């Protein structure tokens, strides 16, 4: 039996706001799936892997309420220029949660600590 990694599904209390965060901060071209009034989520498919952001309450009983203090999901994005990324955050009015020589950590609207680094 062979398996293929397919995706990362984030659940959120404010899924539209979280999708907007990943569009603005990580530059991910997330698309809305579904029409207002029905089940709506955001996704990005790239090279056979999907990142999807779903409303926690609608996604599954075990994902609501979302636990912002959870340390079970860590997202890491590679960036080419740490200083340019810090400038981008400043322009967006976002204060980094933590920084070091390689990684800038930002908190998303659900409290996840998202890492952006040059390694």
GROMACS .gro file of C-alpha atoms in nm:
model
  119
    1UNK     CA    1   0.000   0.000   0.000
    2UNK     CA    2   0.127   0.346  -0.091
    3UNK     CA    3   0.003   0.673   0.055
    4UNK     CA    4   0.033   1.024  -0.082
    5UNK     CA    5   0.030   1.334   0.134
    6UNK     CA    6  -0.274   1.534   0.025
    7UNK     CA    7  -0.338   1.828   0.250
    8UNK     CA    8  -0.346   2.043   0.556
    9UNK     CA    9  -0.688   2.137   0.690
   10UNK     CA   10  -0.710   2.423   0.936
   11UNK     CA   11  -1.028   2.481   1.131
   12UNK     CA   12  -1.116   2.825   1.253
   13UNK     CA   13  -1.379   3.014   1.447
   14UNK     CA   14  -1.340   3.297   1.193
   15UNK     CA   15  -1.249   3.117   0.873
   16UNK     CA   16  -1.294   3.417   0.639
   17UNK     CA   17  -1.064   3.630   0.852
   18UNK     CA   18  -0.809   3.350   0.875
   19UNK     CA   19  -0.815   3.301   0.497
   20UNK     CA   20  -0.759   3.675   0.452
   21UNK     CA   21  -0.462   3.658   0.693
   22UNK     CA   22  -0.295   3.385   0.483
   23UNK     CA   23  -0.366   3.578   0.163
   24UNK     CA   24  -0.214   3.902   0.297
   25UNK     CA   25   0.071   3.773   0.512
   26UNK     CA   26   0.180   3.455   0.333
   27UNK     CA   27   0.071   3.566  -0.014
   28UNK     CA   28  -0.130   3.248  -0.070
   29UNK     CA   29  -0.393   3.277  -0.346
   30UNK     CA   30  -0.669   3.103  -0.152
   31UNK     CA   31  -0.996   3.065  -0.338
   32UNK     CA   32  -1.342   3.053  -0.184
   33UNK     CA   33  -1.532   2.730  -0.243
   34UNK     CA   34  -1.909   2.733  -0.204
   35UNK     CA   35  -2.160   3.014  -0.206
   36UNK     CA   36  -2.267   3.223   0.090
   37UNK     CA   37  -2.554   3.050   0.265
   38UNK     CA   38  -2.404   2.708   0.199
   39UNK     CA   39  -2.089   2.535   0.321
   40UNK     CA   40  -1.799   2.772   0.244
   41UNK     CA   41  -1.428   2.711   0.284
   42UNK     CA   42  -1.105   2.842   0.133
   43UNK     CA   43  -0.843   2.634  -0.045
   44UNK     CA   44  -0.521   2.636  -0.238
   45UNK     CA   45  -0.413   2.333  -0.442
   46UNK     CA   46  -0.047   2.325  -0.537
   47UNK     CA   47   0.151   2.027  -0.666
   48UNK     CA   48  -0.113   1.782  -0.544
   49UNK     CA   49  -0.125   1.924  -0.189
   50UNK     CA   50  -0.416   2.126  -0.059
   51UNK     CA   51  -0.424   2.384   0.217
   52UNK     CA   52  -0.785   2.436   0.324
   53UNK     CA   53  -0.942   2.657   0.591
   54UNK     CA   54  -1.281   2.544   0.724
   55UNK     CA   55  -1.521   2.685   0.981
   56UNK     CA   56  -1.458   2.476   1.293
   57UNK     CA   57  -1.823   2.436   1.394
   58UNK     CA   58  -1.935   2.321   1.047
   59UNK     CA   59  -1.633   2.099   0.976
   60UNK     CA   60  -1.671   1.831   1.246
   61UNK     CA   61  -1.799   1.792   1.600
   62UNK     CA   62  -1.448   1.734   1.737
   63UNK     CA   63  -1.312   2.062   1.595
   64UNK     CA   64  -1.543   2.293   1.787
   65UNK     CA   65  -1.467   2.492   1.983
   66UNK     CA   66  -1.122   2.556   1.830
   67UNK     CA   67  -0.843   2.556   2.089
   68UNK     CA   68  -0.610   2.845   2.015
   69UNK     CA   69  -0.355   2.718   2.266
   70UNK     CA   70  -0.311   2.390   2.080
   71UNK     CA   71   0.042   2.301   1.981
   72UNK     CA   72  -0.063   2.026   1.742
   73UNK     CA   73  -0.036   2.225   1.418
   74UNK     CA   74   0.276   2.409   1.309
   75UNK     CA   75   0.297   2.580   0.973
   76UNK     CA   76   0.630   2.685   0.825
   77UNK     CA   77   0.669   2.901   0.515
   78UNK     CA   78   1.005   2.957   0.346
   79UNK     CA   79   1.082   3.321   0.270
   80UNK     CA   80   1.371   3.457   0.063
   81UNK     CA   81   1.429   3.782   0.249
   82UNK     CA   82   1.371   3.810   0.624
   83UNK     CA   83   1.401   4.191   0.629
   84UNK     CA   84   1.157   4.233   0.339
   85UNK     CA   85   0.910   4.008   0.523
   86UNK     CA   86   0.945   4.216   0.842
   87UNK     CA   87   0.881   4.529   0.635
   88UNK     CA   88   0.570   4.367   0.488
   89UNK     CA   89   0.440   4.286   0.836
   90UNK     CA   90   0.497   4.645   0.945
   91UNK     CA   91   0.303   4.772   0.642
   92UNK     CA   92   0.017   4.537   0.738
   93UNK     CA   93   0.024   4.656   1.099
   94UNK     CA   94   0.117   4.310   1.227
   95UNK     CA   95   0.356   4.271   1.518
   96UNK     CA   96   0.563   3.949   1.511
   97UNK     CA   97   0.503   3.710   1.799
   98UNK     CA   98   0.873   3.619   1.805
   99UNK     CA   99   1.183   3.660   1.588
  100UNK     CA  100   1.531   3.512   1.570
  101UNK     CA  101   1.806   3.517   1.309
  102UNK     CA  102   1.617   3.277   1.079
  103UNK     CA  103   1.249   3.265   1.174
  104UNK     CA  104   0.978   3.526   1.217
  105UNK     CA  105   0.676   3.387   1.401
  106UNK     CA  106   0.335   3.549   1.352
  107UNK     CA  107   0.010   3.469   1.526
  108UNK     CA  108  -0.285   3.404   1.293
  109UNK     CA  109  -0.642   3.509   1.387
  110UNK     CA  110  -0.701   3.172   1.556
  111UNK     CA  111  -0.390   3.194   1.774
  112UNK     CA  112  -0.173   2.953   1.570
  113UNK     CA  113   0.192   3.046   1.572
  114UNK     CA  114   0.295   3.050   1.205
  115UNK     CA  115   0.666   3.044   1.119
  116UNK     CA  116   0.821   3.224   0.823
  117UNK     CA  117   1.192   3.148   0.785
  118UNK     CA  118   1.488   3.153   0.551
  119UNK     CA  119   1.595   2.794   0.619
   0.00000   0.00000   0.00000
